[in-house]
mmCIF file of C-alpha atoms in Angstrom:
data_model
loop_
_atom_site.group_PDB
_atom_site.id
_atom_site.type_symbol
_atom_site.label_atom_id
_atom_site.label_comp_id
_atom_site.label_asym_id
_atom_site.label_seq_id
_atom_site.Cartn_x
_atom_site.Cartn_y
_atom_site.Cartn_z
ATOM 1 C CA MET A 1 -113.551 -95.150 -161.559
ATOM 2 C CA HIS A 2 -114.449 -94.179 -165.120
ATOM 3 C CA GLU A 3 -117.297 -91.743 -165.760
ATOM 4 C CA THR A 4 -119.379 -94.425 -167.501
ATOM 5 C CA GLN A 5 -119.027 -96.761 -164.505
ATOM 6 C CA ARG A 6 -120.041 -93.973 -162.132
ATOM 7 C CA THR A 7 -123.072 -93.192 -164.282
ATOM 8 C CA ARG A 8 -124.142 -96.842 -164.303
ATOM 9 C CA LEU A 9 -123.887 -97.033 -160.517
ATOM 10 C CA ILE A 10 -126.004 -93.901 -160.093
ATOM 11 C CA LEU A 11 -128.649 -95.171 -162.494
ATOM 12 C CA ARG A 12 -128.679 -98.549 -160.765
ATOM 13 C CA SER A 13 -129.133 -96.869 -157.371
ATOM 14 C CA GLY A 14 -132.374 -95.190 -158.444
ATOM 15 C CA ALA A 15 -131.293 -91.817 -156.991
ATOM 16 C CA VAL A 16 -131.675 -90.028 -160.315
ATOM 17 C CA ASN A 17 -132.812 -86.414 -160.607
ATOM 18 C CA ILE A 18 -132.852 -85.036 -164.160
ATOM 19 C CA ALA A 19 -133.777 -81.468 -163.290
ATOM 20 C CA ASN A 20 -132.187 -78.214 -162.157
ATOM 21 C CA ALA A 21 -131.277 -79.245 -158.606
ATOM 22 C CA VAL A 22 -130.098 -76.369 -156.404
ATOM 23 C CA GLY A 23 -130.091 -77.981 -152.966
ATOM 24 C CA ALA A 24 -129.739 -81.413 -151.404
ATOM 25 C CA THR A 25 -129.629 -82.635 -147.838
ATOM 26 C CA GLY A 26 -129.219 -86.097 -146.420
ATOM 27 C CA THR A 27 -130.802 -87.383 -143.221
ATOM 28 C CA ASP A 28 -132.610 -90.405 -141.808
ATOM 29 C CA TYR A 29 -136.166 -89.073 -141.940
ATOM 30 C CA ASP A 30 -137.827 -92.386 -141.005
ATOM 31 C CA ASN A 31 -135.257 -93.429 -138.343
ATOM 32 C CA ASP A 32 -134.591 -96.818 -139.935
ATOM 33 C CA GLY A 33 -130.803 -96.423 -139.663
ATOM 34 C CA PHE A 34 -130.153 -95.522 -143.310
ATOM 35 C CA LEU A 35 -129.516 -92.006 -144.631
ATOM 36 C CA ASP A 36 -132.088 -90.725 -147.120
ATOM 37 C CA LEU A 37 -131.729 -87.825 -149.569
ATOM 38 C CA TYR A 38 -133.975 -84.832 -150.269
ATOM 39 C CA VAL A 39 -133.342 -82.888 -153.503
ATOM 40 C CA VAL A 40 -134.736 -79.409 -154.226
ATOM 41 C CA ASN A 41 -135.368 -78.405 -157.849
ATOM 42 C CA SER A 42 -135.596 -74.769 -158.890
ATOM 43 C CA THR A 43 -137.761 -75.556 -161.914
ATOM 44 C CA ALA A 44 -141.391 -76.611 -162.012
ATOM 45 C CA LYS A 45 -140.317 -80.219 -161.575
ATOM 46 C CA ALA A 46 -141.216 -81.680 -158.197
ATOM 47 C CA ASN A 47 -138.662 -82.038 -155.424
ATOM 48 C CA ARG A 48 -137.576 -85.578 -154.653
ATOM 49 C CA LEU A 49 -137.214 -87.560 -151.455
ATOM 50 C CA PHE A 50 -135.063 -90.620 -152.086
ATOM 51 C CA HIS A 51 -135.726 -93.266 -149.457
ATOM 52 C CA ASN A 52 -132.699 -95.440 -148.730
ATOM 53 C CA ASN A 53 -133.759 -99.070 -149.119
ATOM 54 C CA GLY A 54 -130.708 -100.296 -147.224
ATOM 55 C CA ASP A 55 -129.385 -102.359 -150.132
ATOM 56 C CA GLY A 56 -127.610 -99.683 -152.160
ATOM 57 C CA THR A 57 -130.788 -98.536 -153.919
ATOM 58 C CA PHE A 58 -133.147 -95.613 -153.405
ATOM 59 C CA THR A 59 -136.843 -95.015 -154.134
ATOM 60 C CA ASN A 60 -138.365 -91.598 -154.741
ATOM 61 C CA VAL A 61 -141.236 -91.354 -152.217
ATOM 62 C CA ALA A 62 -141.830 -87.577 -152.337
ATOM 63 C CA SER A 63 -145.284 -87.947 -153.868
ATOM 64 C CA THR A 64 -146.251 -90.799 -151.546
ATOM 65 C CA VAL A 65 -145.414 -88.889 -148.354
ATOM 66 C CA GLY A 66 -146.515 -85.504 -149.731
ATOM 67 C CA VAL A 67 -143.270 -83.510 -149.877
ATOM 68 C CA GLU A 68 -142.944 -82.651 -153.576
ATOM 69 C CA ALA A 69 -143.320 -79.054 -152.335
ATOM 70 C CA LYS A 70 -144.359 -77.335 -155.553
ATOM 71 C CA GLU A 71 -146.881 -74.696 -154.567
ATOM 72 C CA GLY A 72 -145.676 -71.787 -156.658
ATOM 73 C CA GLY A 73 -142.298 -70.141 -156.808
ATOM 74 C CA ALA A 74 -138.967 -71.792 -157.459
ATOM 75 C CA GLY A 75 -137.248 -74.057 -154.969
ATOM 76 C CA SER A 76 -134.049 -72.791 -153.359
ATOM 77 C CA ASP A 77 -133.199 -75.160 -150.474
ATOM 78 C CA ALA A 78 -134.536 -77.301 -147.649
ATOM 79 C CA SER A 79 -133.592 -78.186 -144.095
ATOM 80 C CA PHE A 80 -134.564 -80.950 -141.691
ATOM 81 C CA ILE A 81 -135.370 -79.941 -138.127
ATOM 82 C CA ASP A 82 -137.293 -81.629 -135.330
ATOM 83 C CA TYR A 83 -139.421 -78.580 -134.519
ATOM 84 C CA ASN A 84 -141.785 -80.427 -132.153
ATOM 85 C CA ASN A 85 -139.018 -82.476 -130.499
ATOM 86 C CA ASP A 86 -140.640 -85.879 -131.039
ATOM 87 C CA GLY A 87 -137.481 -87.485 -132.415
ATOM 88 C CA PHE A 88 -138.592 -87.447 -136.055
ATOM 89 C CA LEU A 89 -137.068 -84.866 -138.366
ATOM 90 C CA ASP A 90 -139.531 -82.490 -140.007
ATOM 91 C CA LEU A 91 -138.896 -80.753 -143.328
ATOM 92 C CA PHE A 92 -138.721 -77.000 -144.049
ATOM 93 C CA VAL A 93 -138.657 -76.043 -147.744
ATOM 94 C CA CYS A 94 -137.849 -72.609 -149.199
ATOM 95 C CA ASN A 95 -139.531 -71.676 -152.473
ATOM 96 C CA GLY A 96 -137.958 -68.299 -153.130
ATOM 97 C CA ALA A 97 -135.232 -68.756 -155.717
ATOM 98 C CA SER A 98 -134.440 -66.047 -158.234
ATOM 99 C CA ASN A 99 -137.399 -63.715 -158.822
ATOM 100 C CA LYS A 100 -139.966 -66.512 -158.556
ATOM 101 C CA THR A 101 -141.145 -65.858 -155.023
ATOM 102 C CA GLY A 102 -143.143 -68.672 -153.464
ATOM 103 C CA PRO A 103 -144.291 -69.919 -150.063
ATOM 104 C CA TYR A 104 -142.096 -71.370 -147.362
ATOM 105 C CA LEU A 105 -143.426 -74.802 -146.427
ATOM 106 C CA LEU A 106 -143.147 -76.779 -143.177
ATOM 107 C CA PHE A 107 -143.958 -80.487 -143.338
ATOM 108 C CA ARG A 108 -144.540 -82.321 -140.078
ATOM 109 C CA ASN A 109 -143.119 -85.832 -139.867
ATOM 110 C CA ASN A 110 -145.840 -88.084 -138.433
ATOM 111 C CA GLY A 111 -143.259 -90.676 -137.391
ATOM 112 C CA ASN A 112 -143.445 -94.442 -136.947
ATOM 113 C CA GLY A 113 -142.298 -97.072 -134.445
ATOM 114 C CA ASN A 114 -138.554 -96.632 -135.003
ATOM 115 C CA ASN A 115 -136.207 -95.282 -132.339
ATOM 116 C CA TRP A 116 -133.631 -92.489 -132.460
ATOM 117 C CA LEU A 117 -130.809 -90.669 -130.686
ATOM 118 C CA LYS A 118 -129.726 -87.033 -130.770
ATOM 119 C CA VAL A 119 -126.183 -86.036 -129.858
ATOM 120 C CA VAL A 120 -125.241 -82.493 -128.790
ATOM 121 C CA LEU A 121 -121.498 -81.815 -128.956
ATOM 122 C CA ARG A 122 -119.636 -79.396 -126.690
ATOM 123 C CA GLY A 123 -115.975 -78.960 -127.490
ATOM 124 C CA GLN A 124 -113.428 -77.847 -124.917
ATOM 125 C CA GLN A 125 -109.987 -77.857 -126.551
ATOM 126 C CA SER A 126 -111.755 -78.187 -129.917
ATOM 127 C CA ASN A 127 -114.220 -75.567 -131.177
ATOM 128 C CA ARG A 128 -117.297 -75.283 -128.948
ATOM 129 C CA GLY A 129 -119.705 -76.680 -131.556
ATOM 130 C CA GLY A 130 -117.617 -79.774 -132.193
ATOM 131 C CA ILE A 131 -117.391 -79.088 -135.911
ATOM 132 C CA GLY A 132 -115.073 -81.642 -137.462
ATOM 133 C CA ALA A 133 -115.870 -84.365 -134.913
ATOM 134 C CA LYS A 134 -116.348 -87.937 -136.163
ATOM 135 C CA LEU A 135 -119.089 -90.023 -134.550
ATOM 136 C CA THR A 136 -119.372 -93.807 -134.728
ATOM 137 C CA LEU A 137 -122.464 -95.494 -133.296
ATOM 138 C CA THR A 138 -123.226 -99.197 -132.897
ATOM 139 C CA ALA A 139 -126.789 -100.357 -132.186
ATOM 140 C CA GLY A 140 -128.882 -103.352 -133.141
ATOM 141 C CA GLY A 141 -125.910 -105.048 -134.785
ATOM 142 C CA GLU A 142 -125.381 -102.125 -137.178
ATOM 143 C CA THR A 143 -122.703 -99.414 -137.239
ATOM 144 C CA GLN A 144 -123.303 -95.842 -138.380
ATOM 145 C CA PHE A 145 -120.856 -93.015 -139.005
ATOM 146 C CA ARG A 146 -121.255 -89.247 -139.123
ATOM 147 C CA GLU A 147 -118.713 -86.473 -139.593
ATOM 148 C CA TYR A 148 -120.168 -83.324 -138.097
ATOM 149 C CA THR A 149 -119.604 -80.336 -140.385
ATOM 150 C CA GLY A 150 -122.189 -77.952 -138.961
ATOM 151 C CA GLN A 151 -124.777 -79.425 -141.333
ATOM 152 C CA GLN A 152 -124.625 -76.480 -143.728
ATOM 153 C CA HIS A 153 -125.604 -76.918 -147.364
ATOM 154 C CA TYR A 154 -126.086 -74.398 -150.135
ATOM 155 C CA MET A 155 -128.497 -71.780 -148.691
ATOM 156 C CA GLY A 156 -129.725 -73.730 -145.662
ATOM 157 C CA GLN A 157 -128.562 -75.318 -142.433
ATOM 158 C CA ASN A 158 -129.985 -78.248 -140.492
ATOM 159 C CA HIS A 159 -130.627 -78.214 -136.755
ATOM 160 C CA THR A 160 -127.517 -78.579 -134.574
ATOM 161 C CA PRO A 161 -127.913 -81.991 -132.813
ATOM 162 C CA VAL A 162 -126.410 -84.932 -134.690
ATOM 163 C CA HIS A 163 -129.335 -87.265 -135.413
ATOM 164 C CA PHE A 164 -129.242 -91.053 -135.658
ATOM 165 C CA GLY A 165 -132.128 -93.336 -136.568
ATOM 166 C CA LEU A 166 -131.891 -96.605 -134.654
ATOM 167 C CA GLY A 167 -134.597 -98.734 -136.229
ATOM 168 C CA ARG A 168 -135.955 -101.098 -133.561
ATOM 169 C CA ALA A 169 -132.875 -100.923 -131.328
ATOM 170 C CA THR A 170 -133.851 -99.747 -127.831
ATOM 171 C CA SER A 171 -130.342 -98.740 -126.806
ATOM 172 C CA VAL A 172 -126.972 -97.832 -128.277
ATOM 173 C CA ASN A 173 -124.158 -100.262 -127.508
ATOM 174 C CA THR A 174 -121.377 -97.728 -128.063
ATOM 175 C CA LEU A 175 -121.113 -94.131 -129.203
ATOM 176 C CA THR A 176 -117.594 -92.929 -129.967
ATOM 177 C CA ILE A 177 -116.683 -89.309 -130.692
ATOM 178 C CA GLN A 178 -113.276 -88.464 -132.118
ATOM 179 C CA TRP A 179 -112.803 -84.736 -131.639
ATOM 180 C CA PRO A 180 -110.708 -82.520 -133.963
ATOM 181 C CA THR A 181 -107.955 -82.382 -131.312
ATOM 182 C CA GLY A 182 -107.655 -86.185 -131.379
ATOM 183 C CA THR A 183 -109.418 -86.668 -128.026
ATOM 184 C CA VAL A 184 -111.728 -89.692 -128.045
ATOM 185 C CA ASP A 185 -114.842 -90.097 -125.873
ATOM 186 C CA THR A 186 -116.757 -93.377 -125.763
ATOM 187 C CA LEU A 187 -120.194 -93.850 -124.201
ATOM 188 C CA HIS A 188 -121.786 -97.223 -123.507
ATOM 189 C CA SER A 189 -125.412 -98.389 -123.190
ATOM 190 C CA VAL A 190 -127.012 -95.087 -124.193
ATOM 191 C CA ILE A 191 -130.806 -95.178 -123.959
ATOM 192 C CA SER A 192 -132.667 -94.614 -127.227
ATOM 193 C CA ASN A 193 -135.211 -91.833 -127.815
ATOM 194 C CA SER A 194 -133.112 -89.349 -125.880
ATOM 195 C CA THR A 195 -130.804 -86.376 -126.381
ATOM 196 C CA THR A 196 -127.265 -86.991 -125.152
ATOM 197 C CA LYS A 197 -124.859 -84.137 -124.499
ATOM 198 C CA VAL A 198 -121.192 -85.079 -124.855
ATOM 199 C CA VAL A 199 -118.514 -82.746 -123.507
ATOM 200 C CA GLU A 200 -115.059 -83.230 -124.982
ATOM 201 C CA GLY A 201 -112.854 -85.261 -122.642
ATOM 202 C CA SER A 202 -115.693 -86.178 -120.276
ATOM 203 C CA SER A 203 -115.743 -89.971 -120.683
ATOM 204 C CA PRO A 204 -113.505 -92.150 -118.451
#
């Protein structure tokens, strides 16, 4: 793909951030089944939360939901973590880049009616954390994919469980984990709004 074509696609998507971005993390903050993107800027320009519209386009909703996170200092990174364990990922933002010290900010996600699933991986022949595992989930007629890399990014790290938003689906039809060793585990009819621990090689 030529650079001009790539630029046109990015502009068409709406996920445009013309600022000094130093950190970005993707997650499904509203549990609708589509990965969203949060971008941290080290300048005075506001951070951006690009909501995935599910049609290949994104909308910056940072101001609408109150996570522009510019209260002094310079942004350095952000992480999503469900600190109150309600199934909706909350946002922790660091404003301490360079010599422009600023406050650390924790934004609580007030949630909605969508469902979710958390998956905790425990490797046996693979590494204990399951880093490198590939997860495929089917629910509500949709298929989602994650490759677990420890969720590290720039100067931050997201919480360990692999998080899936399920929209209105009340259960997961199938959850397949392909471990780094090549072992494959498949779970069926997993209840939504739960945390599922999968041990490598444990499924029939």
